[in-house]
PDB file of C-alpha atoms and ligand atoms in Angstrom:
ATOM      1  CA  MET A   1      -0.020  -0.026   0.041  1.00 60.00           C
ATOM      2  CA  VAL A   2       1.254   3.535  -0.887  1.00 72.00           C
ATOM      3  CA  GLU A   3       1.705   5.462   2.308  1.00 88.00           C
ATOM      4  CA  SER A   4      -0.856   8.160   2.994  1.00 95.00           C
ATOM      5  CA  VAL A   5      -0.486  11.637   4.290  1.00 97.00           C
ATOM      6  CA  PHE A   6      -1.818  10.589   7.719  1.00 98.00           C
ATOM      7  CA  SER A   7       1.265   8.232   8.262  1.00 97.00           C
ATOM      8  CA  LYS A   8       3.423  11.251   8.017  1.00 97.00           C
ATOM      9  CA  ILE A   9       1.215  13.136  10.468  1.00 98.00           C
ATOM     10  CA  ILE A  10       1.457  10.260  12.909  1.00 98.00           C
ATOM     11  CA  ARG A  11       5.216  10.248  12.531  1.00 97.00           C
ATOM     12  CA  GLY A  12       5.261  14.035  13.125  1.00 97.00           C
ATOM     13  CA  GLU A  13       6.741  14.820   9.634  1.00 97.00           C
ATOM     14  CA  ILE A  14       3.728  16.728   8.631  1.00 96.00           C
ATOM     15  CA  PRO A  15       2.242  19.113  11.249  1.00 98.00           C
ATOM     16  CA  CYS A  16      -1.368  18.878  12.439  1.00 98.00           C
ATOM     17  CA  TYR A  17      -3.542  20.624  14.985  1.00 98.00           C
ATOM     18  CA  LYS A  18      -3.504  17.716  17.552  1.00 98.00           C
ATOM     19  CA  VAL A  19      -6.696  17.193  19.507  1.00 98.00           C
ATOM     20  CA  TYR A  20      -5.804  13.820  21.172  1.00 98.00           C
ATOM     21  CA  GLU A  21      -3.245  11.142  21.129  1.00 98.00           C
ATOM     22  CA  ASP A  22      -2.618   7.815  22.890  1.00 98.00           C
ATOM     23  CA  GLU A  23      -0.714   4.775  22.012  1.00 98.00           C
ATOM     24  CA  LYS A  24      -2.933   3.639  19.310  1.00 98.00           C
ATOM     25  CA  VAL A  25      -5.041   6.621  18.344  1.00 98.00           C
ATOM     26  CA  LEU A  26      -4.461  10.176  17.059  1.00 98.00           C
ATOM     27  CA  ALA A  27      -7.101  12.905  16.499  1.00 98.00           C
ATOM     28  CA  PHE A  28      -6.473  16.233  14.765  1.00 98.00           C
ATOM     29  CA  LEU A  29      -8.521  19.009  13.150  1.00 98.00           C
ATOM     30  CA  ASP A  30      -9.389  18.555   9.510  1.00 98.00           C
ATOM     31  CA  ILE A  31      -7.508  20.980   7.311  1.00 98.00           C
ATOM     32  CA  ASN A  32     -10.600  21.702   5.256  1.00 98.00           C
ATOM     33  CA  PRO A  33     -13.396  21.593   7.795  1.00 98.00           C
ATOM     34  CA  LEU A  34     -17.106  21.256   6.843  1.00 98.00           C
ATOM     35  CA  SER A  35     -17.800  23.033  10.074  1.00 98.00           C
ATOM     36  CA  ARG A  36     -16.102  24.488  13.147  1.00 98.00           C
ATOM     37  CA  GLY A  37     -14.455  21.600  15.116  1.00 98.00           C
ATOM     38  CA  HIS A  38     -14.501  19.147  12.284  1.00 98.00           C
ATOM     39  CA  THR A  39     -11.902  16.605  13.559  1.00 99.00           C
ATOM     40  CA  LEU A  40     -10.359  13.298  12.204  1.00 99.00           C
ATOM     41  CA  VAL A  41      -9.792  10.364  14.569  1.00 98.00           C
ATOM     42  CA  ILE A  42      -7.268   7.794  13.163  1.00 98.00           C
ATOM     43  CA  PRO A  43      -5.578   4.585  14.212  1.00 98.00           C
ATOM     44  CA  LYS A  44      -1.811   4.689  14.443  1.00 98.00           C
ATOM     45  CA  ILE A  45      -1.555   1.793  11.854  1.00 97.00           C
ATOM     46  CA  GLU A  46      -1.382   2.057   8.275  1.00 96.00           C
ATOM     47  CA  VAL A  47      -4.710   0.435   7.153  1.00 97.00           C
ATOM     48  CA  ALA A  48      -6.834   1.828   4.304  1.00 98.00           C
ATOM     49  CA  TYR A  49     -10.290   0.496   5.196  1.00 98.00           C
ATOM     50  CA  LEU A  50     -12.249  -0.143   8.464  1.00 98.00           C
ATOM     51  CA  HIS A  51     -12.723  -3.794   7.732  1.00 98.00           C
ATOM     52  CA  GLN A  52      -8.825  -4.190   7.626  1.00 97.00           C
ATOM     53  CA  LEU A  53      -8.528  -2.746  11.098  1.00 98.00           C
ATOM     54  CA  PRO A  54      -7.207  -5.149  13.810  1.00 98.00           C
ATOM     55  CA  ASP A  55      -9.590  -5.496  16.749  1.00 98.00           C
ATOM     56  CA  ASP A  56      -7.292  -3.827  19.287  1.00 98.00           C
ATOM     57  CA  TYR A  57      -6.993  -0.682  17.083  1.00 98.00           C
ATOM     58  CA  ALA A  58     -10.827  -0.683  16.495  1.00 98.00           C
ATOM     59  CA  ALA A  59     -11.421  -1.048  20.195  1.00 98.00           C
ATOM     60  CA  ALA A  60      -8.933   1.838  21.019  1.00 98.00           C
ATOM     61  CA  ILE A  61     -10.764   4.105  18.667  1.00 98.00           C
ATOM     62  CA  GLY A  62     -14.247   3.059  19.919  1.00 98.00           C
ATOM     63  CA  ARG A  63     -13.044   3.811  23.417  1.00 98.00           C
ATOM     64  CA  VAL A  64     -12.169   7.447  22.818  1.00 98.00           C
ATOM     65  CA  LEU A  65     -14.437   8.396  19.987  1.00 98.00           C
ATOM     66  CA  PRO A  66     -17.397   9.506  22.321  1.00 98.00           C
ATOM     67  CA  ARG A  67     -15.020  11.296  24.571  1.00 98.00           C
ATOM     68  CA  ILE A  68     -13.519  13.296  21.759  1.00 98.00           C
ATOM     69  CA  ALA A  69     -17.117  13.968  20.392  1.00 98.00           C
ATOM     70  CA  ARG A  70     -18.247  15.147  23.645  1.00 98.00           C
ATOM     71  CA  ALA A  71     -15.252  17.575  24.080  1.00 98.00           C
ATOM     72  CA  ILE A  72     -15.934  18.987  20.524  1.00 98.00           C
ATOM     73  CA  MET A  73     -19.562  19.488  21.274  1.00 98.00           C
ATOM     74  CA  GLU A  74     -18.794  21.315  24.538  1.00 98.00           C
ATOM     75  CA  ALA A  75     -16.003  23.347  22.818  1.00 98.00           C
ATOM     76  CA  THR A  76     -18.060  24.440  19.802  1.00 98.00           C
ATOM     77  CA  GLY A  77     -21.590  24.613  21.360  1.00 98.00           C
ATOM     78  CA  ALA A  78     -22.911  22.252  18.671  1.00 98.00           C
ATOM     79  CA  GLU A  79     -26.033  20.353  19.637  1.00 97.00           C
ATOM     80  CA  ALA A  80     -25.747  17.948  16.737  1.00 98.00           C
ATOM     81  CA  TYR A  81     -22.982  16.227  14.896  1.00 98.00           C
ATOM     82  CA  ASN A  82     -22.294  13.450  12.420  1.00 98.00           C
ATOM     83  CA  ILE A  83     -19.711  10.603  12.418  1.00 98.00           C
ATOM     84  CA  LEU A  84     -18.607   9.892   8.941  1.00 98.00           C
ATOM     85  CA  GLN A  85     -16.310   7.000   7.901  1.00 98.00           C
ATOM     86  CA  ASN A  86     -15.741   6.550   4.214  1.00 98.00           C
ATOM     87  CA  ASN A  87     -14.328   3.441   2.704  1.00 98.00           C
ATOM     88  CA  GLY A  88     -13.329   3.378  -1.013  1.00 98.00           C
ATOM     89  CA  SER A  89     -13.214   6.218  -3.659  1.00 98.00           C
ATOM     90  CA  LEU A  90     -16.817   5.302  -4.637  1.00 98.00           C
ATOM     91  CA  ALA A  91     -17.859   6.189  -1.081  1.00 98.00           C
ATOM     92  CA  HIS A  92     -15.860   9.410  -1.159  1.00 97.00           C
ATOM     93  CA  GLN A  93     -12.744   8.317   0.579  1.00 98.00           C
ATOM     94  CA  ALA A  94      -9.872  10.550  -0.469  1.00 98.00           C
ATOM     95  CA  VAL A  95      -7.169   9.554   2.073  1.00 98.00           C
ATOM     96  CA  PHE A  96      -6.518   5.785   2.174  1.00 98.00           C
ATOM     97  CA  HIS A  97      -5.830   5.531   5.882  1.00 98.00           C
ATOM     98  CA  VAL A  98      -8.800   4.696   8.087  1.00 98.00           C
ATOM     99  CA  HIS A  99     -10.338   7.759   9.620  1.00 98.00           C
ATOM    100  CA  PHE A 100     -13.479   8.780  11.430  1.00 98.00           C
ATOM    101  CA  HIS A 101     -14.762  12.223  10.837  1.00 98.00           C
ATOM    102  CA  ILE A 102     -16.408  13.978  13.711  1.00 99.00           C
ATOM    103  CA  ILE A 103     -18.472  16.763  12.074  1.00 98.00           C
ATOM    104  CA  PRO A 104     -20.264  19.278  14.144  1.00 98.00           C
ATOM    105  CA  LYS A 105     -23.688  20.133  12.688  1.00 98.00           C
ATOM    106  CA  PHE A 106     -24.883  23.790  12.741  1.00 98.00           C
ATOM    107  CA  LYS A 107     -27.717  25.372  10.855  1.00 97.00           C
ATOM    108  CA  ASP A 108     -25.600  26.502   7.928  1.00 97.00           C
ATOM    109  CA  SER A 109     -22.564  24.200   8.091  1.00 98.00           C
ATOM    110  CA  GLY A 110     -21.703  20.545   8.537  1.00 98.00           C
ATOM    111  CA  LEU A 111     -22.381  17.388   6.675  1.00 98.00           C
ATOM    112  CA  ILE A 112     -25.039  17.384   3.951  1.00 97.00           C
ATOM    113  CA  ILE A 113     -26.520  14.007   3.480  1.00 96.00           C
ATOM    114  CA  GLY A 114     -28.151  12.441   0.322  1.00 95.00           C
ATOM    115  CA  TRP A 115     -30.368   9.742   1.426  1.00 96.00           C
ATOM    116  CA  ASN A 116     -32.175   7.660  -1.268  1.00 96.00           C
ATOM    117  CA  PRO A 117     -33.537   4.514   0.453  1.00 97.00           C
ATOM    118  CA  HIS A 118     -35.777   1.641  -0.948  1.00 96.00           C
ATOM    119  CA  ARG A 119     -37.972  -0.616   1.003  1.00 97.00           C
ATOM    120  CA  LEU A 120     -36.235  -3.839   2.278  1.00 98.00           C
ATOM    121  CA  LEU A 121     -37.901  -6.789   0.630  1.00 97.00           C
ATOM    122  CA  GLU A 122     -38.296 -10.063   2.640  1.00 98.00           C
ATOM    123  CA  GLU A 123     -36.327 -12.185   0.108  1.00 97.00           C
ATOM    124  CA  GLU A 124     -33.464  -9.503   0.022  1.00 97.00           C
ATOM    125  CA  ALA A 125     -33.343  -9.537   3.797  1.00 98.00           C
ATOM    126  CA  GLU A 126     -33.282 -13.386   4.137  1.00 98.00           C
ATOM    127  CA  ASP A 127     -30.635 -13.845   1.566  1.00 98.00           C
ATOM    128  CA  LEU A 128     -28.576 -11.108   3.023  1.00 98.00           C
ATOM    129  CA  LEU A 129     -28.753 -12.515   6.540  1.00 98.00           C
ATOM    130  CA  GLU A 130     -27.625 -15.996   5.461  1.00 97.00           C
ATOM    131  CA  LYS A 131     -24.634 -14.645   3.506  1.00 98.00           C
ATOM    132  CA  ILE A 132     -23.549 -12.080   6.109  1.00 98.00           C
ATOM    133  CA  LYS A 133     -23.953 -14.375   9.144  1.00 98.00           C
ATOM    134  CA  GLU A 134     -21.895 -17.223   7.666  1.00 98.00           C
ATOM    135  CA  ARG A 135     -19.073 -14.846   7.264  1.00 97.00           C
ATOM    136  CA  LEU A 136     -19.008 -13.286  10.627  1.00 97.00           C
TER     137      LEU A 136
HETATM  138  P1  LIG B   1     -12.159  11.381   3.239  1.00 55.11           P
HETATM  139  O1  LIG B   1     -12.832  11.923   1.986  1.00 55.11           O
HETATM  140  O2  LIG B   1     -13.058  10.610   4.129  1.00 55.11           O
HETATM  141  O3  LIG B   1     -11.023  10.430   2.752  1.00 55.11           O
HETATM  142  O4  LIG B   1     -11.559  12.488   3.924  1.00 55.11           O
HETATM  143  C1  LIG B   1     -10.272  12.862   4.022  1.00 55.11           C
HETATM  144  C2  LIG B   1     -10.092  14.238   4.771  1.00 55.11           C
HETATM  145  O5  LIG B   1      -8.871  14.348   5.175  1.00 55.11           O
HETATM  146  C3  LIG B   1     -10.588  15.440   4.251  1.00 55.11           C
HETATM  147  O6  LIG B   1     -11.668  16.041   4.908  1.00 55.11           O
HETATM  148  C4  LIG B   1      -9.484  16.358   4.122  1.00 55.11           C
HETATM  149  O7  LIG B   1      -9.693  17.746   4.385  1.00 55.11           O
HETATM  150  C5  LIG B   1      -8.619  15.771   5.336  1.00 55.11           C
HETATM  151  N1  LIG B   1      -7.090  16.000   5.194  1.00 55.11           N
HETATM  152  C6  LIG B   1      -6.327  15.690   4.203  1.00 55.11           C
HETATM  153  N2  LIG B   1      -5.157  16.065   4.503  1.00 55.11           N
HETATM  154  C7  LIG B   1      -5.058  16.578   5.643  1.00 55.11           C
HETATM  155  C8  LIG B   1      -4.069  17.165   6.563  1.00 55.11           C
HETATM  156  N3  LIG B   1      -2.786  17.213   6.156  1.00 55.11           N
HETATM  157  N4  LIG B   1      -4.476  17.546   7.767  1.00 55.11           N
HETATM  158  C9  LIG B   1      -5.764  17.515   8.157  1.00 55.11           C
HETATM  159  N5  LIG B   1      -6.768  16.928   7.445  1.00 55.11           N
HETATM  160  C10 LIG B   1      -6.373  16.504   6.223  1.00 55.11           C
END
């Protein structure tokens, strides 16, 4: 895998506005924020997609994500926020190192979501359950 800019940030070769750091996790302000307080939370391991993340790094992120979100909410006064985690260029991933966006939502800034659902059909659900469960 070609190294991403986030590995350079982890090593301190590229500066960032560091919000939080521990042994396995780093959080810093997004350089092109969608809203005030937009922060990225990343594992300190070079992995492109969430499904490739080892359990211990996943757990380390899960443990601190609510705490960082809470601090951002309090610091910005936001009353709503989105957690966004893109995997694959089709899903708008631009940096191929796992990252969680914490994006405070204000009236006139934050994440804009396009949502175009269809009704889940019974046969679709049953087929999916069988295929997913046997792979877990
Ligand atoms: P994604 O589309 O989910 O891959 O988002 C990548 C995010 O990384 C974007 O919101 C960028 O603004 C952000 N980003 C890219 N380079 C940097 C950097 N050097 N420091 C902080 N954020 C960055």
